[in-house]
PDB file of C-alpha atoms in Angstrom:
ATOM      1  CA  MET A   1      15.079 -23.951 -24.223  1.00  0.00           C
ATOM      2  CA  ALA A   2      14.134 -20.351 -24.824  1.00  0.00           C
ATOM      3  CA  TYR A   3      15.120 -18.185 -27.733  1.00  0.00           C
ATOM      4  CA  VAL A   4      14.446 -14.729 -29.076  1.00  0.00           C
ATOM      5  CA  GLU A   5      14.324 -13.821 -32.742  1.00  0.00           C
ATOM      6  CA  ASP A   6      13.607 -10.668 -34.708  1.00  0.00           C
ATOM      7  CA  ASP A   7       9.921 -10.465 -35.570  1.00  0.00           C
ATOM      8  CA  GLY A   8      10.683  -9.126 -39.053  1.00  0.00           C
ATOM      9  CA  THR A   9       8.866  -5.795 -38.668  1.00  0.00           C
ATOM     10  CA  GLY A  10      12.018  -3.680 -38.736  1.00  0.00           C
ATOM     11  CA  ASN A  11      10.967  -2.012 -35.457  1.00  0.00           C
ATOM     12  CA  SER A  12      13.629  -3.638 -33.250  1.00  0.00           C
ATOM     13  CA  THR A  13      10.938  -5.875 -31.755  1.00  0.00           C
ATOM     14  CA  TYR A  14      11.149  -9.612 -31.152  1.00  0.00           C
ATOM     15  CA  LYS A  15       9.396 -12.972 -30.778  1.00  0.00           C
ATOM     16  CA  LEU A  16      10.063 -15.157 -27.739  1.00  0.00           C
ATOM     17  CA  THR A  17       9.696 -18.937 -27.912  1.00  0.00           C
ATOM     18  CA  ILE A  18       9.908 -21.277 -24.951  1.00  0.00           C
ATOM     19  CA  GLY A  19       9.925 -25.034 -25.432  1.00  0.00           C
ATOM     20  CA  GLY A  20      11.362 -28.347 -24.413  1.00  0.00           C
ATOM     21  CA  LYS A  21      11.144 -32.016 -25.142  1.00  0.00           C
ATOM     22  CA  GLY A  22       7.888 -33.134 -23.581  1.00  0.00           C
ATOM     23  CA  GLY A  23       6.987 -29.561 -22.611  1.00  0.00           C
ATOM     24  CA  ILE A  24       7.936 -27.247 -19.766  1.00  0.00           C
ATOM     25  CA  ILE A  25       6.385 -27.430 -16.310  1.00  0.00           C
ATOM     26  CA  ALA A  26       5.946 -23.916 -14.973  1.00  0.00           C
ATOM     27  CA  ASN A  27       6.865 -22.966 -11.406  1.00  0.00           C
ATOM     28  CA  GLU A  28       4.095 -22.493  -8.846  1.00  0.00           C
ATOM     29  CA  SER A  29       4.900 -18.796  -8.920  1.00  0.00           C
ATOM     30  CA  MET A  30       4.873 -17.078 -12.301  1.00  0.00           C
ATOM     31  CA  ILE A  31       5.006 -13.597 -10.741  1.00  0.00           C
ATOM     32  CA  ARG A  32       6.467 -11.097 -13.264  1.00  0.00           C
ATOM     33  CA  TYR A  33       7.863 -13.890 -15.472  1.00  0.00           C
ATOM     34  CA  PHE A  34       7.475 -11.895 -18.672  1.00  0.00           C
ATOM     35  CA  ALA A  35       6.855  -8.476 -17.127  1.00  0.00           C
ATOM     36  CA  SER A  36       8.272  -5.490 -18.987  1.00  0.00           C
ATOM     37  CA  PHE A  37       9.227  -7.500 -22.079  1.00  0.00           C
ATOM     38  CA  SER A  38       8.305  -4.304 -23.893  1.00  0.00           C
ATOM     39  CA  LYS A  39      10.065  -5.251 -27.162  1.00  0.00           C
ATOM     40  CA  MET A  40       8.266  -8.610 -27.576  1.00  0.00           C
ATOM     41  CA  THR A  41       5.459  -8.712 -30.146  1.00  0.00           C
ATOM     42  CA  SER A  42       4.610 -12.367 -29.487  1.00  0.00           C
ATOM     43  CA  ILE A  43       5.426 -15.058 -26.957  1.00  0.00           C
ATOM     44  CA  ASP A  44       4.961 -18.722 -27.867  1.00  0.00           C
ATOM     45  CA  LEU A  45       3.956 -20.549 -24.696  1.00  0.00           C
ATOM     46  CA  SER A  46       2.340 -23.584 -26.326  1.00  0.00           C
ATOM     47  CA  ALA A  47       4.771 -25.962 -24.562  1.00  0.00           C
ATOM     48  CA  LEU A  48       4.181 -24.437 -21.110  1.00  0.00           C
ATOM     49  CA  ASP A  49       2.317 -26.603 -18.572  1.00  0.00           C
ATOM     50  CA  THR A  50       0.719 -24.241 -16.039  1.00  0.00           C
ATOM     51  CA  SER A  51      -1.185 -26.893 -14.070  1.00  0.00           C
ATOM     52  CA  GLU A  52       0.819 -26.299 -10.859  1.00  0.00           C
ATOM     53  CA  VAL A  53       0.843 -22.486 -10.966  1.00  0.00           C
ATOM     54  CA  THR A  54      -0.826 -20.685  -8.042  1.00  0.00           C
ATOM     55  CA  ASP A  55       0.275 -17.098  -8.707  1.00  0.00           C
ATOM     56  CA  MET A  56       0.170 -15.395 -12.116  1.00  0.00           C
ATOM     57  CA  SER A  57       0.277 -11.821 -10.832  1.00  0.00           C
ATOM     58  CA  ASP A  58       2.068  -9.337 -13.100  1.00  0.00           C
ATOM     59  CA  MET A  59       2.930 -12.220 -15.439  1.00  0.00           C
ATOM     60  CA  PHE A  60       2.717 -10.117 -18.615  1.00  0.00           C
ATOM     61  CA  ASP A  61       2.630  -6.669 -17.000  1.00  0.00           C
ATOM     62  CA  SER A  62       3.842  -3.894 -19.328  1.00  0.00           C
ATOM     63  CA  CYS A  63       4.376  -6.122 -22.366  1.00  0.00           C
ATOM     64  CA  SER A  64       3.339  -3.071 -24.344  1.00  0.00           C
ATOM     65  CA  SER A  65       4.331  -4.352 -27.817  1.00  0.00           C
ATOM     66  CA  LEU A  66       2.553  -7.719 -27.573  1.00  0.00           C
ATOM     67  CA  THR A  67       0.145  -8.040 -30.474  1.00  0.00           C
ATOM     68  CA  SER A  68      -0.278 -11.803 -30.125  1.00  0.00           C
ATOM     69  CA  LEU A  69      -0.574 -13.878 -26.971  1.00  0.00           C
ATOM     70  CA  ASP A  70      -2.177 -17.312 -26.849  1.00  0.00           C
ATOM     71  CA  VAL A  71      -3.121 -18.257 -23.294  1.00  0.00           C
ATOM     72  CA  SER A  72      -6.205 -20.243 -24.314  1.00  0.00           C
ATOM     73  CA  LYS A  73      -4.686 -23.553 -23.170  1.00  0.00           C
ATOM     74  CA  PHE A  74      -3.468 -22.296 -19.788  1.00  0.00           C
ATOM     75  CA  ASP A  75      -4.518 -24.497 -16.864  1.00  0.00           C
ATOM     76  CA  THR A  76      -5.445 -21.962 -14.193  1.00  0.00           C
ATOM     77  CA  SER A  77      -7.284 -24.345 -11.855  1.00  0.00           C
ATOM     78  CA  LYS A  78      -4.857 -23.732  -8.936  1.00  0.00           C
ATOM     79  CA  VAL A  79      -4.298 -20.005  -9.447  1.00  0.00           C
ATOM     80  CA  THR A  80      -5.322 -17.689  -6.594  1.00  0.00           C
ATOM     81  CA  ASN A  81      -3.747 -14.434  -7.786  1.00  0.00           C
ATOM     82  CA  MET A  82      -4.233 -12.893 -11.241  1.00  0.00           C
ATOM     83  CA  GLY A  83      -3.591  -9.302 -10.172  1.00  0.00           C
ATOM     84  CA  SER A  84      -2.118  -7.191 -13.008  1.00  0.00           C
ATOM     85  CA  MET A  85      -1.654 -10.335 -15.082  1.00  0.00           C
ATOM     86  CA  PHE A  86      -2.127  -8.521 -18.403  1.00  0.00           C
ATOM     87  CA  SER A  87      -1.904  -4.913 -17.223  1.00  0.00           C
ATOM     88  CA  TYR A  88      -0.546  -2.481 -19.793  1.00  0.00           C
ATOM     89  CA  CYS A  89      -0.464  -4.985 -22.639  1.00  0.00           C
ATOM     90  CA  SER A  90      -1.572  -1.974 -24.611  1.00  0.00           C
ATOM     91  CA  SER A  91      -1.085  -3.423 -28.131  1.00  0.00           C
ATOM     92  CA  LEU A  92      -3.274  -6.517 -27.657  1.00  0.00           C
ATOM     93  CA  THR A  93      -6.550  -6.211 -29.558  1.00  0.00           C
ATOM     94  CA  SER A  94      -7.953  -9.542 -28.371  1.00  0.00           C
ATOM     95  CA  LEU A  95      -7.195 -12.026 -25.646  1.00  0.00           C
ATOM     96  CA  ASP A  96      -8.817 -15.438 -25.221  1.00  0.00           C
ATOM     97  CA  VAL A  97      -9.337 -16.055 -21.513  1.00  0.00           C
ATOM     98  CA  SER A  98     -12.724 -17.715 -22.006  1.00  0.00           C
ATOM     99  CA  ASN A  99     -11.478 -21.100 -20.733  1.00  0.00           C
ATOM    100  CA  PHE A 100      -9.749 -19.767 -17.621  1.00  0.00           C
ATOM    101  CA  ASP A 101     -10.736 -21.609 -14.441  1.00  0.00           C
ATOM    102  CA  THR A 102     -10.932 -18.790 -11.912  1.00  0.00           C
ATOM    103  CA  SER A 103     -12.698 -20.723  -9.154  1.00  0.00           C
ATOM    104  CA  LYS A 104      -9.808 -20.257  -6.674  1.00  0.00           C
ATOM    105  CA  VAL A 105      -8.816 -16.695  -7.606  1.00  0.00           C
ATOM    106  CA  THR A 106      -9.112 -14.107  -4.842  1.00  0.00           C
ATOM    107  CA  ASN A 107      -7.288 -11.209  -6.514  1.00  0.00           C
ATOM    108  CA  MET A 108      -8.099  -9.757  -9.939  1.00  0.00           C
ATOM    109  CA  ASP A 109      -6.985  -6.183  -9.311  1.00  0.00           C
ATOM    110  CA  SER A 110      -5.831  -4.443 -12.508  1.00  0.00           C
ATOM    111  CA  MET A 111      -5.950  -7.780 -14.325  1.00  0.00           C
ATOM    112  CA  PHE A 112      -6.631  -6.090 -17.665  1.00  0.00           C
ATOM    113  CA  GLY A 113      -5.892  -2.509 -16.586  1.00  0.00           C
ATOM    114  CA  GLY A 114      -4.298  -0.434 -19.329  1.00  0.00           C
ATOM    115  CA  CYS A 115      -5.147  -2.892 -22.124  1.00  0.00           C
ATOM    116  CA  SER A 116      -6.319   0.090 -24.115  1.00  0.00           C
ATOM    117  CA  SER A 117      -6.424  -1.639 -27.527  1.00  0.00           C
ATOM    118  CA  LEU A 118      -8.572  -4.607 -26.495  1.00  0.00           C
ATOM    119  CA  THR A 119     -11.718  -4.551 -28.604  1.00  0.00           C
ATOM    120  CA  SER A 120     -13.129  -7.815 -27.257  1.00  0.00           C
ATOM    121  CA  LEU A 121     -12.782  -9.739 -24.031  1.00  0.00           C
ATOM    122  CA  ASP A 122     -14.867 -12.751 -22.989  1.00  0.00           C
ATOM    123  CA  VAL A 123     -15.011 -13.029 -19.205  1.00  0.00           C
ATOM    124  CA  ASN A 124     -18.543 -14.416 -19.220  1.00  0.00           C
ATOM    125  CA  ASN A 125     -17.460 -17.758 -17.692  1.00  0.00           C
ATOM    126  CA  PHE A 126     -15.279 -16.318 -14.935  1.00  0.00           C
ATOM    127  CA  ASP A 127     -16.087 -17.756 -11.506  1.00  0.00           C
ATOM    128  CA  THR A 128     -15.573 -14.774  -9.227  1.00  0.00           C
ATOM    129  CA  SER A 129     -17.144 -16.260  -6.096  1.00  0.00           C
ATOM    130  CA  LYS A 130     -13.870 -16.048  -4.095  1.00  0.00           C
ATOM    131  CA  VAL A 131     -12.560 -12.753  -5.474  1.00  0.00           C
ATOM    132  CA  THR A 132     -12.098 -10.006  -2.872  1.00  0.00           C
ATOM    133  CA  ASN A 133     -10.266  -7.425  -5.003  1.00  0.00           C
ATOM    134  CA  MET A 134     -11.437  -6.217  -8.421  1.00  0.00           C
ATOM    135  CA  SER A 135     -10.006  -2.709  -8.204  1.00  0.00           C
ATOM    136  CA  GLY A 136      -8.977  -1.394 -11.616  1.00  0.00           C
ATOM    137  CA  MET A 137      -9.768  -4.735 -13.228  1.00  0.00           C
ATOM    138  CA  PHE A 138     -10.768  -3.152 -16.556  1.00  0.00           C
ATOM    139  CA  GLN A 139      -9.393   0.343 -15.946  1.00  0.00           C
ATOM    140  CA  ASP A 140      -8.380   2.186 -19.127  1.00  0.00           C
ATOM    141  CA  CYS A 141      -9.704  -0.526 -21.449  1.00  0.00           C
ATOM    142  CA  GLY A 142     -10.889   2.264 -23.731  1.00  0.00           C
ATOM    143  CA  GLY A 143     -11.216   0.016 -26.801  1.00  0.00           C
ATOM    144  CA  LEU A 144     -13.875  -2.261 -25.302  1.00  0.00           C
ATOM    145  CA  THR A 145     -17.343  -1.513 -26.637  1.00  0.00           C
ATOM    146  CA  SER A 146     -19.055  -4.328 -24.734  1.00  0.00           C
ATOM    147  CA  LEU A 147     -18.240  -6.340 -21.652  1.00  0.00           C
ATOM    148  CA  ASP A 148     -20.436  -9.006 -20.088  1.00  0.00           C
ATOM    149  CA  VAL A 149     -19.963  -9.090 -16.330  1.00  0.00           C
ATOM    150  CA  SER A 150     -23.610  -9.914 -15.603  1.00  0.00           C
ATOM    151  CA  LYS A 151     -22.710 -13.313 -14.093  1.00  0.00           C
ATOM    152  CA  PHE A 152     -19.967 -11.997 -11.811  1.00  0.00           C
ATOM    153  CA  ASP A 153     -20.453 -13.006  -8.182  1.00  0.00           C
ATOM    154  CA  THR A 154     -19.220 -10.009  -6.199  1.00  0.00           C
ATOM    155  CA  SER A 155     -20.457 -11.151  -2.779  1.00  0.00           C
ATOM    156  CA  GLN A 156     -16.885 -11.424  -1.397  1.00  0.00           C
ATOM    157  CA  VAL A 157     -15.460  -8.325  -3.090  1.00  0.00           C
ATOM    158  CA  THR A 158     -14.282  -5.603  -0.710  1.00  0.00           C
ATOM    159  CA  ASN A 159     -12.570  -3.383  -3.296  1.00  0.00           C
ATOM    160  CA  MET A 160     -13.829  -2.529  -6.760  1.00  0.00           C
ATOM    161  CA  SER A 161     -12.488   1.019  -6.969  1.00  0.00           C
ATOM    162  CA  ASP A 162     -11.838   2.230 -10.530  1.00  0.00           C
ATOM    163  CA  MET A 163     -13.003  -1.127 -11.884  1.00  0.00           C
ATOM    164  CA  PHE A 164     -14.351   0.433 -15.088  1.00  0.00           C
ATOM    165  CA  ASN A 165     -12.604   3.821 -14.931  1.00  0.00           C
ATOM    166  CA  GLY A 166     -11.497   4.907 -18.406  1.00  0.00           C
ATOM    167  CA  CYS A 167     -13.678   2.394 -20.267  1.00  0.00           C
ATOM    168  CA  SER A 168     -14.807   5.245 -22.474  1.00  0.00           C
ATOM    169  CA  SER A 169     -16.156   3.143 -25.371  1.00  0.00           C
ATOM    170  CA  LEU A 170     -18.522   0.910 -23.382  1.00  0.00           C
ATOM    171  CA  THR A 171     -22.061   1.511 -24.609  1.00  0.00           C
ATOM    172  CA  SER A 172     -23.746  -0.571 -21.906  1.00  0.00           C
ATOM    173  CA  LEU A 173     -22.765  -2.357 -18.742  1.00  0.00           C
ATOM    174  CA  ASP A 174     -25.033  -4.688 -16.756  1.00  0.00           C
ATOM    175  CA  VAL A 175     -24.078  -4.682 -13.083  1.00  0.00           C
ATOM    176  CA  ASN A 176     -27.581  -5.461 -11.792  1.00  0.00           C
ATOM    177  CA  ASN A 177     -26.392  -8.660 -10.076  1.00  0.00           C
ATOM    178  CA  PHE A 178     -23.448  -7.018  -8.318  1.00  0.00           C
ATOM    179  CA  ASP A 179     -23.634  -7.332  -4.537  1.00  0.00           C
TER     180      ASP A 179
END
């Protein structure tokens, strides 16, 4: 079951809830599932089982009104593609991806690109040992003042163009361990 309801702000924006008895098992491919839901301020995915998902590219791309998104319980252990997963979620101020298992991910291009309102982002535990593309990963994240990528393994990366382009509020960035 999925339903949309007015979010009560008076801005013609909505809340999306997805649920089902015993939960919902997500498809292996979640490509663009919620992309361009530009009028959604929140999406309740607490009943979504993502344990079989392999591709989350563009999943929330251009959800520009999202102010709340809880993905902290996502099982990402089989995911190989997170390209543009949260790109242009420009109203999010925080996003908890600290428990993401990224050990199989090869593509993180533009993963957070255009998330201009993010003020915090914990990617400290990301396993990037298989990632080949990080281009634009944090591009235009102008609200971030700090970002810890010191543990990133970039030994397989072949493209990191514009990775930090437009991160105008970063006061320091430790890339000493980048290969």
